[in-house]
Amino acid sequence: MGAVPEPHNGWTFITNHARVLAAIADNSSVRIRDIAAHCRLTERAVQKIIADLEQAGYLSHTREGRTNNYRIEQAKVLRHPAEAGLTVAALLSLLVADEADRAVGPDTEAR
């Protein structure tokens, strides 16, 4: 997941629920501790967000030993009426691609 970004005060464009979902999309067996560090949230907040996403049917998990493996319901549509018809897959295609682009960085891009 890389280095943790500096703290940010004020509003942002992406919700914590979307950030957590993107972190899980990047690694389906990611630990809550790692999601929390990456998203700059507490582990308790991440647990609550995961519970929200599971309750709404966007996410499920199976336990394998000490590890949770998450499954995202890619075809589920987003909740807000302004995004009517947009799927989780559409949202994640933007967020996960952005994560990959940021990992490369402008100084290390292939020419």
mmCIF file of N, CA and C in Angstrom:
data_model
loop_
_atom_site.group_PDB
_atom_site.id
_atom_site.type_symbol
_atom_site.label_atom_id
_atom_site.label_comp_id
_atom_site.label_asym_id
_atom_site.label_seq_id
_atom_site.Cartn_x
_atom_site.Cartn_y
_atom_site.Cartn_z
ATOM 1 N N MET A 1 0.816 -1.188 0.000
ATOM 2 C CA MET A 1 0.000 0.000 0.000
ATOM 3 C C MET A 1 0.860 1.252 0.000
ATOM 4 N N GLY A 2 2.117 1.164 0.297
ATOM 5 C CA GLY A 2 2.992 2.322 0.160
ATOM 6 C C GLY A 2 2.994 3.228 1.369
ATOM 7 N N ALA A 3 3.625 4.378 1.189
ATOM 8 C CA ALA A 3 3.755 5.347 2.272
ATOM 9 C C ALA A 3 2.417 6.001 2.579
ATOM 10 N N VAL A 4 2.223 6.345 3.833
ATOM 11 C CA VAL A 4 0.999 7.003 4.268
ATOM 12 C C VAL A 4 1.103 8.484 3.941
ATOM 13 N N PRO A 5 0.071 9.047 3.284
ATOM 14 C CA PRO A 5 0.130 10.468 2.946
ATOM 15 C C PRO A 5 0.036 11.347 4.186
ATOM 16 N N GLU A 6 0.416 12.594 4.030
ATOM 17 C CA GLU A 6 0.311 13.555 5.122
ATOM 18 C C GLU A 6 -1.150 13.736 5.514
ATOM 19 N N PRO A 7 -1.445 14.092 6.783
ATOM 20 C CA PRO A 7 -2.823 14.324 7.191
ATOM 21 C C PRO A 7 -3.417 15.491 6.410
ATOM 22 N N HIS A 8 -4.736 15.464 6.273
ATOM 23 C CA HIS A 8 -5.427 16.499 5.531
ATOM 24 C C HIS A 8 -6.579 17.031 6.356
ATOM 25 N N ASN A 9 -6.710 18.334 6.412
ATOM 26 C CA ASN A 9 -7.847 18.961 7.088
ATOM 27 C C ASN A 9 -8.755 19.572 6.035
ATOM 28 N N GLY A 10 -10.040 19.555 6.293
ATOM 29 C CA GLY A 10 -10.991 20.115 5.349
ATOM 30 C C GLY A 10 -11.707 19.034 4.563
ATOM 31 N N TRP A 11 -12.440 19.453 3.575
ATOM 32 C CA TRP A 11 -13.255 18.517 2.811
ATOM 33 C C TRP A 11 -12.432 17.840 1.715
ATOM 34 N N THR A 12 -12.946 16.713 1.247
ATOM 35 C CA THR A 12 -12.305 15.983 0.158
ATOM 36 C C THR A 12 -13.384 15.533 -0.827
ATOM 37 N N PHE A 13 -12.968 15.106 -2.012
ATOM 38 C CA PHE A 13 -13.907 14.661 -3.025
ATOM 39 C C PHE A 13 -14.379 13.226 -2.806
ATOM 40 N N ILE A 14 -13.548 12.409 -2.229
ATOM 41 C CA ILE A 14 -13.846 10.980 -2.096
ATOM 42 C C ILE A 14 -14.220 10.667 -0.647
ATOM 43 N N THR A 15 -15.289 9.881 -0.461
ATOM 44 C CA THR A 15 -15.717 9.519 0.888
ATOM 45 C C THR A 15 -14.812 8.436 1.466
ATOM 46 N N ASN A 16 -14.863 8.297 2.775
ATOM 47 C CA ASN A 16 -14.093 7.232 3.430
ATOM 48 C C ASN A 16 -14.578 5.849 2.983
ATOM 49 N N HIS A 17 -15.889 5.712 2.728
ATOM 50 C CA HIS A 17 -16.407 4.429 2.255
ATOM 51 C C HIS A 17 -15.786 4.070 0.906
ATOM 52 N N ALA A 18 -15.664 5.041 0.017
ATOM 53 C CA ALA A 18 -15.058 4.781 -1.295
ATOM 54 C C ALA A 18 -13.577 4.455 -1.151
ATOM 55 N N ARG A 19 -12.894 5.143 -0.245
ATOM 56 C CA ARG A 19 -11.469 4.869 -0.025
ATOM 57 C C ARG A 19 -11.246 3.438 0.471
ATOM 58 N N VAL A 20 -12.063 3.027 1.434
ATOM 59 C CA VAL A 20 -11.947 1.671 1.981
ATOM 60 C C VAL A 20 -12.253 0.647 0.895
ATOM 61 N N LEU A 21 -13.299 0.878 0.115
ATOM 62 C CA LEU A 21 -13.650 -0.044 -0.956
ATOM 63 C C LEU A 21 -12.524 -0.141 -1.989
ATOM 64 N N ALA A 22 -11.902 0.974 -2.315
ATOM 65 C CA ALA A 22 -10.788 0.970 -3.272
ATOM 66 C C ALA A 22 -9.592 0.204 -2.715
ATOM 67 N N ALA A 23 -9.324 0.349 -1.422
ATOM 68 C CA ALA A 23 -8.218 -0.384 -0.803
ATOM 69 C C ALA A 23 -8.474 -1.890 -0.862
ATOM 70 N N ILE A 24 -9.724 -2.279 -0.654
ATOM 71 C CA ILE A 24 -10.077 -3.703 -0.724
ATOM 72 C C ILE A 24 -10.017 -4.187 -2.171
ATOM 73 N N ALA A 25 -10.423 -3.345 -3.113
ATOM 74 C CA ALA A 25 -10.352 -3.725 -4.531
ATOM 75 C C ALA A 25 -8.908 -3.954 -4.956
ATOM 76 N N ASP A 26 -8.005 -3.205 -4.370
ATOM 77 C CA ASP A 26 -6.585 -3.340 -4.684
ATOM 78 C C ASP A 26 -5.994 -4.629 -4.132
ATOM 79 N N ASN A 27 -6.532 -5.106 -2.985
ATOM 80 C CA ASN A 27 -6.022 -6.323 -2.348
ATOM 81 C C ASN A 27 -7.166 -6.935 -1.548
ATOM 82 N N SER A 28 -7.750 -8.006 -2.048
ATOM 83 C CA SER A 28 -8.945 -8.577 -1.423
ATOM 84 C C SER A 28 -8.686 -9.219 -0.057
ATOM 85 N N SER A 29 -7.428 -9.406 0.315
ATOM 86 C CA SER A 29 -7.131 -9.970 1.634
ATOM 87 C C SER A 29 -6.376 -8.973 2.519
ATOM 88 N N VAL A 30 -6.531 -7.702 2.225
ATOM 89 C CA VAL A 30 -5.858 -6.650 2.979
ATOM 90 C C VAL A 30 -6.321 -6.658 4.445
ATOM 91 N N ARG A 31 -5.418 -6.342 5.347
ATOM 92 C CA ARG A 31 -5.751 -6.284 6.770
ATOM 93 C C ARG A 31 -6.391 -4.937 7.109
ATOM 94 N N ILE A 32 -7.282 -4.944 8.069
ATOM 95 C CA ILE A 32 -7.941 -3.709 8.517
ATOM 96 C C ILE A 32 -6.902 -2.692 8.951
ATOM 97 N N ARG A 33 -5.861 -3.139 9.602
ATOM 98 C CA ARG A 33 -4.783 -2.241 10.043
ATOM 99 C C ARG A 33 -4.163 -1.504 8.852
ATOM 100 N N ASP A 34 -3.954 -2.228 7.754
ATOM 101 C CA ASP A 34 -3.347 -1.621 6.568
ATOM 102 C C ASP A 34 -4.313 -0.665 5.858
ATOM 103 N N ILE A 35 -5.597 -1.031 5.827
ATOM 104 C CA ILE A 35 -6.599 -0.120 5.259
ATOM 105 C C ILE A 35 -6.628 1.170 6.060
ATOM 106 N N ALA A 36 -6.629 1.040 7.381
ATOM 107 C CA ALA A 36 -6.683 2.211 8.256
ATOM 108 C C ALA A 36 -5.492 3.131 8.016
ATOM 109 N N ALA A 37 -4.310 2.567 7.918
ATOM 110 C CA ALA A 37 -3.117 3.386 7.689
ATOM 111 C C ALA A 37 -3.184 4.068 6.330
ATOM 112 N N HIS A 38 -3.578 3.321 5.311
ATOM 113 C CA HIS A 38 -3.638 3.863 3.952
ATOM 114 C C HIS A 38 -4.675 4.983 3.841
ATOM 115 N N CYS A 39 -5.835 4.786 4.483
ATOM 116 C CA CYS A 39 -6.940 5.743 4.370
ATOM 117 C C CYS A 39 -6.900 6.838 5.436
ATOM 118 N N ARG A 40 -5.903 6.757 6.329
ATOM 119 C CA ARG A 40 -5.780 7.728 7.428
ATOM 120 C C ARG A 40 -7.023 7.721 8.321
ATOM 121 N N LEU A 41 -7.464 6.508 8.682
ATOM 122 C CA LEU A 41 -8.614 6.299 9.547
ATOM 123 C C LEU A 41 -8.201 5.414 10.715
ATOM 124 N N THR A 42 -9.034 5.362 11.724
ATOM 125 C CA THR A 42 -8.792 4.420 12.808
ATOM 126 C C THR A 42 -9.263 3.029 12.379
ATOM 127 N N GLU A 43 -8.713 2.016 13.017
ATOM 128 C CA GLU A 43 -9.151 0.658 12.714
ATOM 129 C C GLU A 43 -10.634 0.491 13.020
ATOM 130 N N ARG A 44 -11.085 1.126 14.068
ATOM 131 C CA ARG A 44 -12.512 1.067 14.443
ATOM 132 C C ARG A 44 -13.383 1.680 13.348
ATOM 133 N N ALA A 45 -12.958 2.804 12.770
ATOM 134 C CA ALA A 45 -13.710 3.447 11.696
ATOM 135 C C ALA A 45 -13.769 2.536 10.471
ATOM 136 N N VAL A 46 -12.660 1.872 10.152
ATOM 137 C CA VAL A 46 -12.628 0.951 9.018
ATOM 138 C C VAL A 46 -13.573 -0.224 9.275
ATOM 139 N N GLN A 47 -13.574 -0.766 10.490
ATOM 140 C CA GLN A 47 -14.484 -1.859 10.822
ATOM 141 C C GLN A 47 -15.939 -1.436 10.621
ATOM 142 N N LYS A 48 -16.269 -0.220 11.035
ATOM 143 C CA LYS A 48 -17.636 0.309 10.878
ATOM 144 C C LYS A 48 -17.988 0.460 9.404
ATOM 145 N N ILE A 49 -17.066 0.987 8.614
ATOM 146 C CA ILE A 49 -17.305 1.174 7.182
ATOM 147 C C ILE A 49 -17.500 -0.181 6.500
ATOM 148 N N ILE A 50 -16.668 -1.154 6.839
ATOM 149 C CA ILE A 50 -16.817 -2.494 6.267
ATOM 150 C C ILE A 50 -18.180 -3.078 6.643
ATOM 151 N N ALA A 51 -18.602 -2.897 7.883
ATOM 152 C CA ALA A 51 -19.921 -3.372 8.314
ATOM 153 C C ALA A 51 -21.028 -2.678 7.513
ATOM 154 N N ASP A 52 -20.903 -1.370 7.299
ATOM 155 C CA ASP A 52 -21.883 -0.630 6.485
ATOM 156 C C ASP A 52 -21.955 -1.212 5.077
ATOM 157 N N LEU A 53 -20.786 -1.413 4.459
ATOM 158 C CA LEU A 53 -20.731 -1.918 3.087
ATOM 159 C C LEU A 53 -21.296 -3.332 2.994
ATOM 160 N N GLU A 54 -21.034 -4.162 4.006
ATOM 161 C CA GLU A 54 -21.581 -5.519 4.015
ATOM 162 C C GLU A 54 -23.091 -5.493 4.210
ATOM 163 N N GLN A 55 -23.552 -4.661 5.120
ATOM 164 C CA GLN A 55 -24.995 -4.578 5.392
ATOM 165 C C GLN A 55 -25.759 -4.106 4.156
ATOM 166 N N ALA A 56 -25.171 -3.214 3.373
ATOM 167 C CA ALA A 56 -25.825 -2.689 2.174
ATOM 168 C C ALA A 56 -25.645 -3.614 0.964
ATOM 169 N N GLY A 57 -24.861 -4.685 1.110
ATOM 170 C CA GLY A 57 -24.697 -5.651 0.041
ATOM 171 C C GLY A 57 -23.609 -5.323 -0.971
ATOM 172 N N TYR A 58 -22.751 -4.360 -0.664
ATOM 173 C CA TYR A 58 -21.657 -4.001 -1.563
ATOM 174 C C TYR A 58 -20.429 -4.875 -1.364
ATOM 175 N N LEU A 59 -20.357 -5.550 -0.230
ATOM 176 C CA LEU A 59 -19.159 -6.272 0.165
ATOM 177 C C LEU A 59 -19.557 -7.490 0.974
ATOM 178 N N SER A 60 -18.796 -8.569 0.830
ATOM 179 C CA SER A 60 -18.943 -9.740 1.696
ATOM 180 C C SER A 60 -17.547 -10.261 1.982
ATOM 181 N N HIS A 61 -17.447 -11.113 2.970
ATOM 182 C CA HIS A 61 -16.132 -11.679 3.265
ATOM 183 C C HIS A 61 -16.256 -13.135 3.693
ATOM 184 N N THR A 62 -15.176 -13.849 3.470
ATOM 185 C CA THR A 62 -15.044 -15.210 3.968
ATOM 186 C C THR A 62 -13.776 -15.260 4.803
ATOM 187 N N ARG A 63 -13.824 -16.083 5.793
ATOM 188 C CA ARG A 63 -12.689 -16.224 6.694
ATOM 189 C C ARG A 63 -11.852 -17.415 6.257
ATOM 190 N N GLU A 64 -10.554 -17.200 6.076
ATOM 191 C CA GLU A 64 -9.628 -18.280 5.764
ATOM 192 C C GLU A 64 -8.493 -18.206 6.772
ATOM 193 N N GLY A 65 -8.583 -19.067 7.783
ATOM 194 C CA GLY A 65 -7.606 -19.004 8.874
ATOM 195 C C GLY A 65 -7.778 -17.704 9.634
ATOM 196 N N ARG A 66 -6.710 -16.913 9.682
ATOM 197 C CA ARG A 66 -6.768 -15.624 10.387
ATOM 198 C C ARG A 66 -7.004 -14.461 9.425
ATOM 199 N N THR A 67 -7.267 -14.787 8.164
ATOM 200 C CA THR A 67 -7.383 -13.759 7.135
ATOM 201 C C THR A 67 -8.814 -13.650 6.621
ATOM 202 N N ASN A 68 -9.270 -12.427 6.409
ATOM 203 C CA ASN A 68 -10.532 -12.188 5.727
ATOM 204 C C ASN A 68 -10.239 -11.990 4.246
ATOM 205 N N ASN A 69 -11.018 -12.650 3.410
ATOM 206 C CA ASN A 69 -10.966 -12.417 1.973
ATOM 207 C C ASN A 69 -12.275 -11.751 1.587
ATOM 208 N N TYR A 70 -12.169 -10.559 1.030
ATOM 209 C CA TYR A 70 -13.335 -9.769 0.704
ATOM 210 C C TYR A 70 -13.750 -9.977 -0.735
ATOM 211 N N ARG A 71 -15.042 -9.865 -0.976
ATOM 212 C CA ARG A 71 -15.595 -9.936 -2.324
ATOM 213 C C ARG A 71 -16.474 -8.709 -2.509
ATOM 214 N N ILE A 72 -16.166 -7.921 -3.531
ATOM 215 C CA ILE A 72 -16.922 -6.711 -3.841
ATOM 216 C C ILE A 72 -17.977 -7.056 -4.889
ATOM 217 N N GLU A 73 -19.190 -6.590 -4.669
ATOM 218 C CA GLU A 73 -20.279 -6.782 -5.633
ATOM 219 C C GLU A 73 -20.157 -5.700 -6.699
ATOM 220 N N GLN A 74 -19.403 -6.006 -7.743
ATOM 221 C CA GLN A 74 -19.065 -5.045 -8.792
ATOM 222 C C GLN A 74 -20.288 -4.506 -9.538
ATOM 223 N N ALA A 75 -21.335 -5.297 -9.678
ATOM 224 C CA ALA A 75 -22.501 -4.892 -10.471
ATOM 225 C C ALA A 75 -23.506 -4.055 -9.685
ATOM 226 N N LYS A 76 -23.323 -3.962 -8.392
ATOM 227 C CA LYS A 76 -24.264 -3.195 -7.559
ATOM 228 C C LYS A 76 -24.168 -1.715 -7.922
ATOM 229 N N VAL A 77 -25.328 -1.058 -7.996
ATOM 230 C CA VAL A 77 -25.337 0.361 -8.368
ATOM 231 C C VAL A 77 -25.096 1.238 -7.143
ATOM 232 N N LEU A 78 -24.546 2.412 -7.381
ATOM 233 C CA LEU A 78 -24.259 3.358 -6.304
ATOM 234 C C LEU A 78 -25.560 3.871 -5.702
ATOM 235 N N ARG A 79 -25.499 4.340 -4.468
ATOM 236 C CA ARG A 79 -26.695 4.655 -3.697
ATOM 237 C C ARG A 79 -27.327 6.004 -4.007
ATOM 238 N N HIS A 80 -26.552 6.997 -4.317
ATOM 239 C CA HIS A 80 -27.081 8.354 -4.472
ATOM 240 C C HIS A 80 -27.832 8.497 -5.795
ATOM 241 N N PRO A 81 -28.993 9.160 -5.781
ATOM 242 C CA PRO A 81 -29.760 9.324 -7.023
ATOM 243 C C PRO A 81 -28.987 10.022 -8.146
ATOM 244 N N ALA A 82 -28.048 10.879 -7.813
ATOM 245 C CA ALA A 82 -27.261 11.568 -8.842
ATOM 246 C C ALA A 82 -26.364 10.594 -9.603
ATOM 247 N N GLU A 83 -26.049 9.446 -9.007
ATOM 248 C CA GLU A 83 -25.227 8.435 -9.672
ATOM 249 C C GLU A 83 -26.072 7.256 -10.120
ATOM 250 N N ALA A 84 -27.364 7.467 -10.329
ATOM 251 C CA ALA A 84 -28.274 6.383 -10.722
ATOM 252 C C ALA A 84 -27.723 5.653 -11.942
ATOM 253 N N GLY A 85 -27.637 4.339 -11.840
ATOM 254 C CA GLY A 85 -27.179 3.520 -12.950
ATOM 255 C C GLY A 85 -25.679 3.262 -12.950
ATOM 256 N N LEU A 86 -24.894 4.035 -12.229
ATOM 257 C CA LEU A 86 -23.456 3.793 -12.162
ATOM 258 C C LEU A 86 -23.184 2.643 -11.200
ATOM 259 N N THR A 87 -22.277 1.775 -11.584
ATOM 260 C CA THR A 87 -21.978 0.610 -10.754
ATOM 261 C C THR A 87 -20.737 0.832 -9.898
ATOM 262 N N VAL A 88 -20.576 -0.039 -8.942
ATOM 263 C CA VAL A 88 -19.374 -0.048 -8.119
ATOM 264 C C VAL A 88 -18.153 -0.256 -9.011
ATOM 265 N N ALA A 89 -18.274 -1.098 -10.018
ATOM 266 C CA ALA A 89 -17.158 -1.355 -10.928
ATOM 267 C C ALA A 89 -16.711 -0.076 -11.623
ATOM 268 N N ALA A 90 -17.665 0.771 -12.016
ATOM 269 C CA ALA A 90 -17.316 2.034 -12.680
ATOM 270 C C ALA A 90 -16.549 2.944 -11.731
ATOM 271 N N LEU A 91 -17.008 3.026 -10.500
ATOM 272 C CA LEU A 91 -16.316 3.847 -9.498
ATOM 273 C C LEU A 91 -14.913 3.315 -9.246
ATOM 274 N N LEU A 92 -14.812 2.025 -9.036
ATOM 275 C CA LEU A 92 -13.511 1.434 -8.723
ATOM 276 C C LEU A 92 -12.540 1.515 -9.892
ATOM 277 N N SER A 93 -13.045 1.495 -11.116
ATOM 278 C CA SER A 93 -12.140 1.607 -12.268
ATOM 279 C C SER A 93 -11.422 2.944 -12.244
ATOM 280 N N LEU A 94 -12.074 3.972 -11.746
ATOM 281 C CA LEU A 94 -11.428 5.284 -11.615
ATOM 282 C C LEU A 94 -10.468 5.312 -10.432
ATOM 283 N N LEU A 95 -10.917 4.827 -9.292
ATOM 284 C CA LEU A 95 -10.118 4.922 -8.076
ATOM 285 C C LEU A 95 -8.909 4.001 -8.088
ATOM 286 N N VAL A 96 -9.078 2.777 -8.534
ATOM 287 C CA VAL A 96 -7.970 1.828 -8.529
ATOM 288 C C VAL A 96 -6.957 2.199 -9.600
ATOM 289 N N ALA A 97 -7.425 2.666 -10.753
ATOM 290 C CA ALA A 97 -6.495 3.125 -11.795
ATOM 291 C C ALA A 97 -5.693 4.308 -11.275
ATOM 292 N N ASP A 98 -6.330 5.190 -10.540
ATOM 293 C CA ASP A 98 -5.638 6.343 -9.969
ATOM 294 C C ASP A 98 -4.563 5.883 -9.000
ATOM 295 N N GLU A 99 -4.845 4.906 -8.179
ATOM 296 C CA GLU A 99 -3.860 4.373 -7.241
ATOM 297 C C GLU A 99 -2.643 3.841 -8.000
ATOM 298 N N ALA A 100 -2.888 3.110 -9.080
ATOM 299 C CA ALA A 100 -1.788 2.551 -9.866
ATOM 300 C C ALA A 100 -0.964 3.669 -10.490
ATOM 301 N N ASP A 101 -1.621 4.689 -10.994
ATOM 302 C CA ASP A 101 -0.907 5.820 -11.595
ATOM 303 C C ASP A 101 -0.061 6.551 -10.557
ATOM 304 N N ARG A 102 -0.600 6.723 -9.357
ATOM 305 C CA ARG A 102 0.152 7.418 -8.316
ATOM 306 C C ARG A 102 1.345 6.593 -7.857
ATOM 307 N N ALA A 103 1.240 5.279 -7.899
ATOM 308 C CA ALA A 103 2.357 4.428 -7.492
ATOM 309 C C ALA A 103 3.531 4.596 -8.450
ATOM 310 N N VAL A 104 3.221 4.819 -9.728
ATOM 311 C CA VAL A 104 4.278 5.038 -10.714
ATOM 312 C C VAL A 104 4.879 6.412 -10.520
ATOM 313 N N GLY A 105 4.048 7.426 -10.407
ATOM 314 C CA GLY A 105 4.501 8.789 -10.170
ATOM 315 C C GLY A 105 4.987 9.455 -11.435
ATOM 316 N N PRO A 106 4.958 10.782 -11.462
ATOM 317 C CA PRO A 106 5.332 11.516 -12.674
ATOM 318 C C PRO A 106 6.812 11.396 -13.022
ATOM 319 N N ASP A 107 7.671 11.197 -12.045
ATOM 320 C CA ASP A 107 9.102 11.130 -12.316
ATOM 321 C C ASP A 107 9.554 9.760 -12.828
ATOM 322 N N THR A 108 8.704 8.742 -12.641
ATOM 323 C CA THR A 108 9.108 7.394 -13.025
ATOM 324 C C THR A 108 8.276 6.830 -14.172
ATOM 325 N N GLU A 109 7.449 7.646 -14.810
ATOM 326 C CA GLU A 109 6.613 7.163 -15.902
ATOM 327 C C GLU A 109 7.463 6.661 -17.051
ATOM 328 N N ALA A 110 6.940 5.632 -17.711
ATOM 329 C CA ALA A 110 7.617 5.104 -18.903
ATOM 330 C C ALA A 110 7.488 6.131 -20.031
ATOM 331 N N ARG A 111 8.525 6.263 -20.792
ATOM 332 C CA ARG A 111 8.477 7.241 -21.888
ATOM 333 C C ARG A 111 8.342 6.543 -23.199
#
